[in-house]
Amino acid sequence: AYDTPYCDGRQTIVHLFEWKWTDIAAECERFLGPNEFCAVQVSPPMEHLLASSSGYPWWQRYQPISYKLESRSGNEAEFIDMVNRCNAVGVRIIVDAVVNHMTGIGQSGTGSGGSSFNADNRDFPGVPYGYNDFTPRDQCPSSDGQIHDYSNVNEVRNCMLVGLTDLYGGSDYVRQKVSEYFNHVIDLGVMGFRVDASKHMWPGDLEAIQGLTKDLNTDAGFPAGARPFFYHEVIDQGGEPITVQDYFSVGRTTEFRFGKKIAWGVNDFSQLGNIYDAGWGMAPSDKALNFVDNHDNQRGHGGGGDILTFQNGKDYTLGVCFSLAHDYGFMRIMSSYYFDNSDQGPPSGGGGSTSDVVINDDGTCGGGWVCEHRWNAITQMVRFRNAVAGTSIENWYQEGDNVAFSRGNKGFFAMTKYGSFDKTLQTGLPAGTYCELISHCANQVTVNADGTAMVSIHNEQEPVFAICVGCGDG
Ligand code: QV4
Ligand code: CA
């Protein structure tokens, strides 16, 4: 019940990492709505640590101080305006929910919303939480109260993740407070939650918390009885006792092996035929929330790994476009800012502020924002994914550095690694003239009566080809 997004058939979530609410509202209206994105995953909206001595890093927002909607991205009024304006153009909001813990030990002072706190005393009056709301020390088996041994389930879930004070999810009061936070934003019209660090929470505690949440708000256009959409951050690369399967009763799970497979496949196209690997324990398609990279692994946090990011340029375009063409999972794409070191926060005028996103005349972003979601081929493939939803992969072709496949009889996709490809292939599509999406119809493609077509790619930057039934220019 928690694994269904309500997006009128739209298929892609974009993570607008560290964007301000005012910019997200504008982006929904000027870009995400017209290009048929399903939803935006926003940075954690609750009150957080201000790590001024570390130069206001991005990760301060993963240290909660209260559930007031006062963050680096904006205040509650701005949050409400964003939700309303995005909902109005069919783009839903997904909240990044940090509820495994509060701030790190050793931290005290005042948060982004003005609440005082003292982590060593487990005192967070802005909620309020006190000593008894944190996991009892005797439930954590490690000697220093921190997580070291990922093969010990009690340690992973009852000890502190990098020194972050661990909330006691077994307590009725904590469940109550977390569900009140969730219900507050549900009332405001959000569609769902990315739950941070779910691996460090007991599935039963999550089930209890989610059981206390309201149905989605019908005034925001959701159907009556719709349950909130949940996806859980569980980093399962295999080899640990906690698996994504443990969380299927509470929603979808992040599938980190997908990004690894995509990176390997872009490096060697012969591996692209084997993206969903059940034998590896990967989540089945209807339980997976998949992505090429995320805000952690693009900067080496959370274990990093073999992944592609915007820094890989064309290879990244290929990886994301292939993923969007593929039939696996519910897709999230990353939208980043440039950084020189892994702690660096978003573009800023100083003092922990965040700069506006700059949109250039050609539609790309400036001011330090990467905006992968606005890269031409990626945007066009978001439209393709919507058009072919519900179909499966057919007519698989792969030879050297070229790959192609159809999605049922609705769409056909091809890509080549080095910018030039010409071959007659079976598309599985009805005969007719099609608009090639990446070129915005500059290239017209003829599908013959037998379903074959001459597939040509001549584009160094975006060596990708896509046609679909009913897809005009966008
Ligand atoms: C430091 C020391 C600790 C010490 C502690 C307290 O390193 O040894 O115990 O002080 O004295 C930041 C700092 C980290 C610091 C910690 C506590 O980087 O050095 O500990 O704060 O003050 C993000 C960042 C973390 C950051 C954290 C909180 O990645 O570096 O820690 O935010 O600000 C595992 C998990 C997975 C997790 C992933 C990163 O299974 O759940 O690690 N991913 C999610 C988020 C991620 C976030 C968190 C979880 C925590 O996606 O962005 O961590 O909310 O794989
Ligand atoms: Ca925990």
Coordinates of C-alpha atoms and ligand atoms in Angstrom, one line a residue:
A1 CA 0.0 0.0 0.0
Y2 CA 2.9 2.3 0.7
D3 CA 4.6 1.6 -2.6
T4 CA 2.3 3.5 -5.0
P5 CA 3.0 7.1 -6.1
Y6 CA 0.0 9.2 -7.2
C7 CA 1.2 10.9 -10.3
D8 CA -1.3 10.3 -13.1
G9 CA 1.1 8.0 -14.9
R10 CA 4.1 10.2 -14.6
Q11 CA 7.2 8.1 -13.8
T12 CA 10.1 10.1 -12.6
I13 CA 11.2 11.7 -9.3
V14 CA 13.9 14.4 -9.3
H15 CA 15.9 15.1 -6.2
L16 CA 16.5 18.9 -6.2
F17 CA 19.3 18.5 -3.6
E18 CA 19.6 21.6 -1.4
W19 CA 17.3 23.8 -3.5
K20 CA 15.2 26.5 -1.7
W21 CA 11.4 26.2 -1.6
T22 CA 11.0 29.3 -3.7
D23 CA 13.2 27.9 -6.5
I24 CA 11.4 24.5 -6.4
A25 CA 8.0 26.2 -6.7
A26 CA 9.3 28.1 -9.8
E27 CA 10.9 25.0 -11.3
C28 CA 7.6 23.1 -10.9
E29 CA 5.8 25.8 -12.9
R30 CA 8.4 26.6 -15.6
F31 CA 9.9 23.1 -16.1
L32 CA 8.8 20.1 -14.1
G33 CA 5.1 20.4 -14.8
P34 CA 5.4 21.0 -18.6
N35 CA 7.9 18.1 -18.8
E36 CA 5.7 15.7 -16.9
F37 CA 7.8 14.9 -13.8
C38 CA 6.0 13.0 -11.1
A39 CA 7.6 14.5 -8.0
V40 CA 10.4 16.4 -6.4
Q41 CA 12.3 14.9 -3.4
V42 CA 13.2 17.9 -1.3
S43 CA 16.0 18.2 1.2
P44 CA 15.0 17.6 4.8
P45 CA 12.5 20.4 5.7
M46 CA 12.7 20.2 9.5
E47 CA 14.8 22.4 11.8
H48 CA 18.4 21.3 11.7
L49 CA 21.9 21.9 13.1
L50 CA 23.8 25.0 11.9
A51 CA 27.3 23.6 11.6
S52 CA 28.9 27.0 11.2
S53 CA 32.4 25.8 12.4
S54 CA 32.3 23.3 9.5
G55 CA 31.3 26.0 7.0
Y56 CA 27.6 25.1 6.9
P57 CA 28.0 21.7 5.1
W58 CA 25.1 20.0 3.3
W59 CA 25.1 17.3 6.0
Q60 CA 24.0 19.6 8.8
R61 CA 20.5 19.0 7.5
Y62 CA 20.7 15.3 8.5
Q63 CA 21.0 16.4 12.2
P64 CA 17.4 17.3 13.3
I65 CA 16.7 19.7 16.2
S66 CA 12.9 19.8 15.9
Y67 CA 10.1 19.1 13.4
K68 CA 9.4 22.8 12.8
L69 CA 9.5 23.5 9.1
E70 CA 12.4 26.0 9.3
S71 CA 15.4 25.0 7.4
R72 CA 18.1 26.3 5.1
S73 CA 15.7 25.8 2.2
G74 CA 13.0 28.1 3.7
N75 CA 10.3 28.6 6.3
E76 CA 6.8 27.0 6.6
A77 CA 5.0 29.7 4.6
E78 CA 7.5 29.1 1.7
F79 CA 7.1 25.3 2.1
I80 CA 3.3 25.6 1.9
D81 CA 3.5 27.9 -1.2
M82 CA 5.9 25.4 -2.9
V83 CA 3.6 22.4 -2.2
N84 CA 0.5 24.2 -3.5
R85 CA 2.2 25.5 -6.6
C86 CA 3.8 22.2 -7.5
N87 CA 0.5 20.3 -6.8
A88 CA -1.3 22.7 -9.1
V89 CA 0.9 21.6 -12.1
G90 CA 0.7 17.9 -11.2
V91 CA 4.2 17.7 -9.6
R92 CA 4.1 16.1 -6.1
I93 CA 6.4 16.8 -3.1
I94 CA 8.3 14.0 -1.3
V95 CA 9.9 14.9 2.0
D96 CA 13.3 13.5 3.1
A97 CA 12.4 12.3 6.6
V98 CA 15.2 12.1 9.1
V99 CA 13.7 10.3 12.1
N100 CA 16.3 7.7 13.1
H101 CA 18.2 10.3 15.2
M102 CA 18.6 13.8 16.3
T103 CA 22.0 15.7 16.3
G104 CA 25.4 14.2 17.0
I105 CA 26.8 13.9 20.5
G106 CA 28.8 16.9 21.5
Q107 CA 26.5 19.3 19.7
S108 CA 24.5 22.0 21.5
G109 CA 23.2 25.5 20.9
T110 CA 20.4 26.8 18.7
G111 CA 19.0 25.3 15.5
S112 CA 17.9 26.7 12.2
G113 CA 14.4 27.4 13.6
G114 CA 15.6 29.0 16.9
S115 CA 15.1 26.0 19.1
S116 CA 17.7 25.3 21.8
F117 CA 19.1 21.8 22.2
N118 CA 21.8 19.9 24.0
A119 CA 22.6 16.5 22.5
D120 CA 24.7 15.2 25.3
N121 CA 21.7 15.7 27.7
R122 CA 19.4 14.3 25.0
D123 CA 17.5 17.5 25.4
F124 CA 15.5 18.7 22.3
P125 CA 12.8 21.0 23.8
G126 CA 11.6 22.0 20.3
V127 CA 9.9 18.6 19.9
P128 CA 10.1 18.0 22.9
Y129 CA 12.4 15.0 23.3
G130 CA 14.3 14.1 26.5
Y131 CA 16.5 11.3 27.8
N132 CA 13.9 8.6 27.7
D133 CA 13.1 9.1 24.1
F134 CA 16.5 7.7 23.0
T135 CA 17.4 4.1 22.6
P136 CA 18.4 2.7 26.1
R137 CA 22.1 2.2 26.3
D138 CA 21.7 -1.5 27.3
Q139 CA 20.1 -2.2 23.9
C140 CA 23.2 -1.2 22.1
P141 CA 25.8 -4.0 22.2
S142 CA 28.9 -1.9 21.2
S143 CA 31.4 -0.7 23.8
D144 CA 31.2 3.0 22.9
G145 CA 27.5 3.2 21.9
Q146 CA 28.3 3.6 18.2
I147 CA 27.9 1.4 15.1
H148 CA 31.0 -0.4 14.0
D149 CA 29.8 -3.9 13.2
Y150 CA 27.3 -4.1 10.3
S151 CA 26.9 -7.9 10.8
N152 CA 25.2 -7.3 14.1
V153 CA 21.6 -6.2 13.6
N154 CA 21.1 -4.9 17.1
E155 CA 24.2 -2.8 16.8
V156 CA 23.1 -1.3 13.4
R157 CA 19.6 -0.4 14.7
N158 CA 20.2 0.4 18.4
C159 CA 23.5 2.1 18.4
M160 CA 24.5 5.6 17.2
L161 CA 25.1 6.1 13.4
V162 CA 28.3 8.3 13.3
G163 CA 27.6 9.6 16.8
L164 CA 24.0 10.7 16.0
T165 CA 21.7 10.4 19.1
D166 CA 19.5 7.5 18.3
L167 CA 15.8 7.9 18.8
Y168 CA 13.9 5.0 20.5
G169 CA 11.4 3.9 17.9
G170 CA 10.0 1.4 20.3
S171 CA 8.5 4.2 22.4
D172 CA 4.9 5.2 21.9
Y173 CA 5.7 8.8 22.5
V174 CA 8.5 8.8 19.8
R175 CA 6.1 7.1 17.3
Q176 CA 3.5 9.7 18.2
K177 CA 5.9 12.7 17.6
V178 CA 7.2 11.3 14.3
S179 CA 3.8 10.5 13.0
E180 CA 2.6 14.1 14.0
Y181 CA 5.5 15.4 11.8
F182 CA 4.4 13.2 8.9
N183 CA 0.8 14.1 9.4
H184 CA 1.6 17.8 9.4
V185 CA 3.2 17.7 6.0
I186 CA 0.5 15.3 4.7
D187 CA -2.1 17.9 5.7
L188 CA -0.1 20.5 3.7
G189 CA -0.4 18.3 0.6
V190 CA 2.8 16.3 0.2
M191 CA 2.6 12.8 -1.4
G192 CA 5.2 10.9 0.5
F193 CA 8.5 10.3 2.2
R194 CA 12.1 9.2 1.5
V195 CA 12.9 7.8 4.9
D196 CA 16.6 8.4 5.8
A197 CA 18.6 5.6 7.5
S198 CA 15.8 3.1 7.6
K199 CA 18.4 0.4 7.8
H200 CA 19.0 1.7 11.3
M201 CA 15.4 1.5 12.3
W202 CA 13.4 -1.6 13.1
P203 CA 10.8 -2.4 10.4
G204 CA 8.2 -3.0 13.1
D205 CA 8.8 0.5 14.4
L206 CA 8.4 2.0 10.9
E207 CA 5.2 -0.1 10.5
A208 CA 3.8 1.4 13.7
I209 CA 4.7 5.0 12.8
Q210 CA 3.3 4.6 9.2
G211 CA 0.2 3.1 10.6
L212 CA -0.4 6.3 12.5
T213 CA -0.3 8.4 9.3
K214 CA -3.3 9.9 7.6
D215 CA -4.4 9.2 4.1
L216 CA -3.2 11.8 1.5
N217 CA -5.1 15.1 1.4
T218 CA -7.9 15.0 -1.1
D219 CA -7.9 18.8 -1.2
A220 CA -4.5 18.5 -2.8
G221 CA -6.0 16.3 -5.5
F222 CA -5.2 12.8 -4.2
P223 CA -7.8 10.1 -4.4
A224 CA -9.8 9.3 -1.3
G225 CA -8.2 6.6 0.8
A226 CA -4.7 7.0 -0.8
R227 CA -1.9 6.0 1.6
P228 CA 1.3 8.1 1.6
F229 CA 4.1 6.8 -0.7
F230 CA 7.2 5.6 1.3
Y231 CA 10.6 4.6 0.1
H232 CA 13.2 3.6 2.6
E233 CA 16.9 4.2 2.5
V234 CA 18.4 0.8 3.0
I235 CA 21.9 0.4 1.6
D236 CA 22.0 -3.2 0.7
Q237 CA 25.0 -4.2 -1.5
G238 CA 24.7 -7.8 -0.3
G239 CA 26.7 -9.4 2.4
E240 CA 25.0 -8.0 5.4
P241 CA 22.2 -9.5 7.5
I242 CA 19.8 -6.5 6.9
T243 CA 18.4 -6.7 3.4
V244 CA 15.9 -4.6 1.4
Q245 CA 13.5 -7.5 1.6
D246 CA 13.1 -6.7 5.4
Y247 CA 11.3 -3.5 4.5
F248 CA 8.9 -4.5 1.7
S249 CA 5.9 -4.3 4.1
V250 CA 6.5 -0.6 4.6
G251 CA 7.1 0.6 1.1
R252 CA 9.8 0.6 -1.6
T253 CA 13.5 0.5 -0.9
T254 CA 16.4 2.3 -2.4
E255 CA 18.2 -0.1 -4.8
F256 CA 21.9 0.8 -4.7
R257 CA 23.0 -2.2 -6.8
F258 CA 21.1 -0.6 -9.8
G259 CA 23.6 2.3 -10.0
K260 CA 26.5 0.0 -9.8
K261 CA 25.1 -2.2 -12.6
I262 CA 24.5 0.9 -14.7
A263 CA 28.1 2.1 -14.2
W264 CA 29.5 -1.4 -15.2
G265 CA 27.1 -1.5 -18.1
V266 CA 28.1 1.9 -19.5
N267 CA 31.7 0.8 -19.3
D268 CA 30.9 -2.5 -21.1
F269 CA 27.7 -2.5 -23.0
S270 CA 27.6 -6.4 -23.0
Q271 CA 26.7 -6.1 -19.3
L272 CA 23.6 -4.0 -20.0
G273 CA 21.3 -7.0 -20.5
N274 CA 21.5 -8.0 -16.9
I275 CA 20.5 -4.9 -15.0
Y276 CA 17.9 -6.5 -12.7
D277 CA 19.6 -9.4 -11.0
A278 CA 17.2 -11.3 -8.7
G279 CA 20.0 -13.7 -7.8
W280 CA 21.8 -10.8 -6.3
G281 CA 18.9 -10.1 -4.0
M282 CA 17.9 -6.9 -5.8
A283 CA 14.4 -5.6 -5.1
P284 CA 11.8 -6.6 -7.7
S285 CA 10.7 -3.8 -10.0
D286 CA 7.6 -2.9 -8.1
K287 CA 9.5 -2.6 -4.8
A288 CA 12.6 -0.7 -6.1
L289 CA 13.3 3.0 -6.0
N290 CA 16.3 3.2 -8.4
F291 CA 18.8 5.8 -9.4
V292 CA 22.2 6.1 -11.1
D293 CA 23.7 8.1 -8.2
N294 CA 22.5 9.9 -5.1
H295 CA 23.7 12.8 -2.9
D296 CA 25.8 10.5 -0.8
N297 CA 27.6 8.3 -3.2
Q298 CA 28.3 11.1 -5.7
R299 CA 30.6 12.6 -3.0
G300 CA 31.9 9.3 -1.5
H301 CA 29.6 9.2 1.5
G302 CA 27.7 6.1 2.6
G303 CA 30.4 3.8 1.1
G304 CA 30.5 5.5 -2.3
G305 CA 31.0 2.8 -4.9
D306 CA 31.3 2.2 -8.6
I307 CA 28.9 4.8 -9.8
L308 CA 28.5 7.5 -12.5
T309 CA 27.8 11.1 -11.7
F310 CA 27.5 14.4 -13.6
Q311 CA 31.3 14.5 -13.4
N312 CA 31.4 11.7 -16.0
G313 CA 29.6 13.9 -18.6
K314 CA 28.5 11.9 -21.6
D315 CA 28.8 8.5 -19.8
Y316 CA 26.4 9.9 -17.2
T317 CA 24.0 10.9 -19.9
L318 CA 24.1 7.4 -21.3
G319 CA 23.6 5.8 -17.9
V320 CA 20.6 8.0 -17.0
C321 CA 19.0 7.7 -20.4
F322 CA 19.4 3.9 -20.5
S323 CA 17.9 3.8 -17.0
L324 CA 14.9 5.9 -18.0
A325 CA 14.4 3.7 -21.1
H326 CA 14.5 0.5 -19.0
D327 CA 11.4 -1.0 -17.4
Y328 CA 13.0 -1.6 -14.0
G329 CA 11.8 0.2 -10.8
F330 CA 10.5 3.7 -10.0
M331 CA 13.2 6.1 -11.1
R332 CA 14.7 9.0 -9.3
I333 CA 17.2 11.3 -11.0
M334 CA 19.7 13.4 -9.2
S335 CA 20.0 17.2 -9.6
S336 CA 23.3 18.5 -8.1
Y337 CA 25.5 21.5 -7.4
Y338 CA 29.2 21.6 -8.3
F339 CA 31.5 21.0 -5.3
D340 CA 35.3 20.9 -4.6
N341 CA 35.1 18.9 -1.4
S342 CA 32.7 16.4 0.0
D343 CA 31.4 18.6 2.8
Q344 CA 30.8 21.7 0.8
G345 CA 27.2 23.0 1.0
P346 CA 25.2 24.5 -1.8
P347 CA 26.1 27.7 -3.7
S348 CA 25.9 30.4 -1.0
G349 CA 26.4 34.1 -0.5
G350 CA 27.8 33.2 2.9
G351 CA 26.5 32.9 6.5
G352 CA 24.8 29.6 5.7
S353 CA 22.4 31.1 3.2
T354 CA 21.6 29.4 -0.1
S355 CA 21.9 31.2 -3.5
D356 CA 19.0 31.3 -6.0
V357 CA 19.2 28.8 -8.9
V358 CA 20.2 30.6 -12.1
I359 CA 18.5 29.6 -15.3
N360 CA 20.5 30.6 -18.4
D361 CA 18.9 31.7 -21.7
D362 CA 19.5 28.2 -23.2
G363 CA 17.7 26.5 -20.4
T364 CA 20.8 25.2 -18.6
C365 CA 21.6 26.2 -15.0
G366 CA 24.2 28.6 -13.8
G367 CA 25.4 29.9 -10.4
G368 CA 27.0 26.6 -9.5
W369 CA 23.9 24.4 -10.0
V370 CA 24.3 21.4 -12.3
C371 CA 20.6 20.6 -13.1
E372 CA 21.1 17.2 -14.6
H373 CA 17.3 17.0 -15.0
R374 CA 17.6 19.8 -17.5
W375 CA 20.2 18.1 -19.7
N376 CA 18.4 17.8 -23.0
A377 CA 18.6 14.0 -23.5
I378 CA 17.6 13.3 -19.9
T379 CA 14.6 15.5 -20.0
Q380 CA 13.4 13.9 -23.2
M381 CA 13.8 10.4 -21.8
V382 CA 11.6 11.4 -18.8
R383 CA 8.9 12.0 -21.4
F384 CA 9.7 8.7 -23.1
R385 CA 9.4 6.8 -19.8
N386 CA 5.9 8.2 -19.3
A387 CA 4.9 7.2 -22.8
V388 CA 6.0 3.6 -22.6
A389 CA 4.9 2.9 -18.9
G390 CA 3.6 -0.6 -18.4
T391 CA 5.4 -2.2 -21.3
S392 CA 8.4 -4.5 -21.1
I393 CA 11.7 -4.8 -22.9
E394 CA 11.6 -6.5 -26.3
N395 CA 13.7 -6.8 -29.4
W396 CA 16.9 -6.5 -27.4
Y397 CA 20.0 -5.7 -29.6
Q398 CA 23.5 -5.3 -28.4
E399 CA 26.7 -5.4 -30.4
G400 CA 29.9 -3.8 -29.2
D401 CA 29.3 -0.2 -28.1
N402 CA 25.7 -0.1 -29.4
V403 CA 22.5 -1.1 -27.6
A404 CA 18.8 -0.9 -28.5
F405 CA 15.5 -2.2 -27.4
S406 CA 11.8 -1.6 -27.7
R407 CA 9.3 -1.1 -24.9
G408 CA 6.4 -3.2 -26.0
N409 CA 4.9 -1.7 -29.1
K410 CA 5.0 1.8 -27.7
G411 CA 8.6 3.0 -27.9
F412 CA 12.1 2.2 -29.2
F413 CA 15.4 3.3 -27.7
A414 CA 19.0 3.1 -28.9
M415 CA 22.4 4.5 -27.7
T416 CA 25.9 4.3 -28.9
K417 CA 29.1 5.1 -27.0
Y418 CA 31.1 7.1 -29.5
G419 CA 28.5 9.3 -31.3
S420 CA 27.9 7.5 -34.6
F421 CA 25.6 4.6 -35.4
D422 CA 23.6 3.5 -38.5
K423 CA 21.7 0.2 -38.6
T424 CA 18.4 -1.2 -39.6
L425 CA 16.7 -2.7 -36.5
Q426 CA 13.4 -4.3 -35.6
T427 CA 11.6 -1.6 -33.5
G428 CA 8.4 -3.6 -32.7
L429 CA 6.4 -0.4 -33.6
P430 CA 3.5 0.1 -35.9
A431 CA 4.5 1.5 -39.4
G432 CA 4.6 5.2 -39.7
T433 CA 6.7 8.4 -39.3
Y434 CA 8.0 9.1 -35.9
C435 CA 9.6 12.2 -34.3
E436 CA 13.0 11.4 -32.8
L437 CA 12.8 12.8 -29.2
I438 CA 16.4 13.7 -28.5
S439 CA 16.6 15.9 -31.6
H440 CA 13.1 17.4 -30.9
C441 CA 11.8 16.1 -34.2
A442 CA 14.7 17.5 -36.3
N443 CA 15.2 13.8 -37.2
Q444 CA 12.1 12.0 -38.5
V445 CA 12.2 8.2 -38.5
T446 CA 10.3 5.9 -40.8
V447 CA 9.1 2.6 -39.4
N448 CA 8.4 0.2 -42.2
A449 CA 5.4 -2.2 -42.5
D450 CA 7.5 -5.0 -41.0
G451 CA 8.5 -2.9 -38.0
T452 CA 12.1 -2.3 -39.1
A453 CA 13.6 1.1 -39.2
M454 CA 16.9 2.7 -40.1
V455 CA 18.3 3.8 -36.7
S456 CA 20.8 6.6 -37.0
I457 CA 22.7 8.4 -34.3
H458 CA 25.2 11.2 -35.1
N459 CA 25.6 13.2 -31.9
E460 CA 28.9 13.3 -29.9
Q461 CA 27.4 14.9 -26.8
E462 CA 24.1 12.9 -26.6
P463 CA 24.5 9.7 -28.6
V464 CA 20.9 8.6 -27.8
F465 CA 17.9 7.8 -30.0
A466 CA 14.2 7.5 -28.9
I467 CA 10.9 7.3 -30.6
C468 CA 7.5 6.5 -29.2
V469 CA 3.9 6.3 -30.2
G470 CA 2.1 9.6 -29.7
C471 CA 5.2 11.4 -28.7
G472 CA 5.5 14.8 -30.4
D473 CA 8.1 17.4 -29.6
G474 CA 8.6 18.6 -26.1
Ligands
QV4_1 C1 31.7 12.7 13.9 C2 32.7 11.5 13.9 C3 32.1 10.4 14.7 C4 31.7 10.8 16.0 C5 30.7 12.0 15.9 C6 30.2 12.6 17.2 O1 33.0 11.1 12.6 O2 33.0 9.3 14.7 O3 31.0 9.8 16.7 O4 31.3 13.1 15.2 O5 31.3 13.1 18.0 C7 28.4 14.2 10.1 C8 29.9 14.1 9.9 C9 30.5 13.1 10.9 C10 30.0 13.4 12.3 C11 28.5 13.3 12.3 C12 28.0 13.6 13.7 O6 30.2 13.9 8.6 O7 31.9 13.1 10.8 O8 30.6 12.4 13.1 O9 28.0 14.3 11.4 O10 28.2 15.0 14.1 C13 25.0 12.6 6.3 C14 26.5 12.5 6.1 C15 27.3 12.2 7.3 C16 27.0 13.2 8.4 C17 25.5 13.0 8.7 C18 24.9 13.9 9.8 O11 26.8 11.5 5.1 O12 28.7 12.3 7.0 O13 27.7 13.0 9.6 O14 24.8 13.4 7.5 O15 25.2 15.2 9.5 C19 25.4 4.6 6.1 C20 24.0 4.5 6.5 C21 23.1 5.4 5.7 C22 23.7 6.8 5.5 C23 25.1 6.7 5.0 C24 25.8 8.0 4.9 O16 23.5 3.2 6.5 O17 21.8 5.5 6.3 O18 25.9 5.9 5.9 N1 22.9 7.7 4.6 C25 21.9 8.6 5.2 C26 21.9 9.9 4.4 C27 23.2 10.7 4.7 C28 23.2 11.1 6.2 C29 22.6 10.1 7.0 C30 22.0 8.9 6.6 C31 22.5 10.4 8.5 O19 21.7 9.7 3.0 O20 23.3 11.8 3.9 O21 24.5 11.3 6.6 O22 21.2 11.1 8.6 O23 25.7 3.8 4.9
CA2 CA 18.4 3.5 15.3

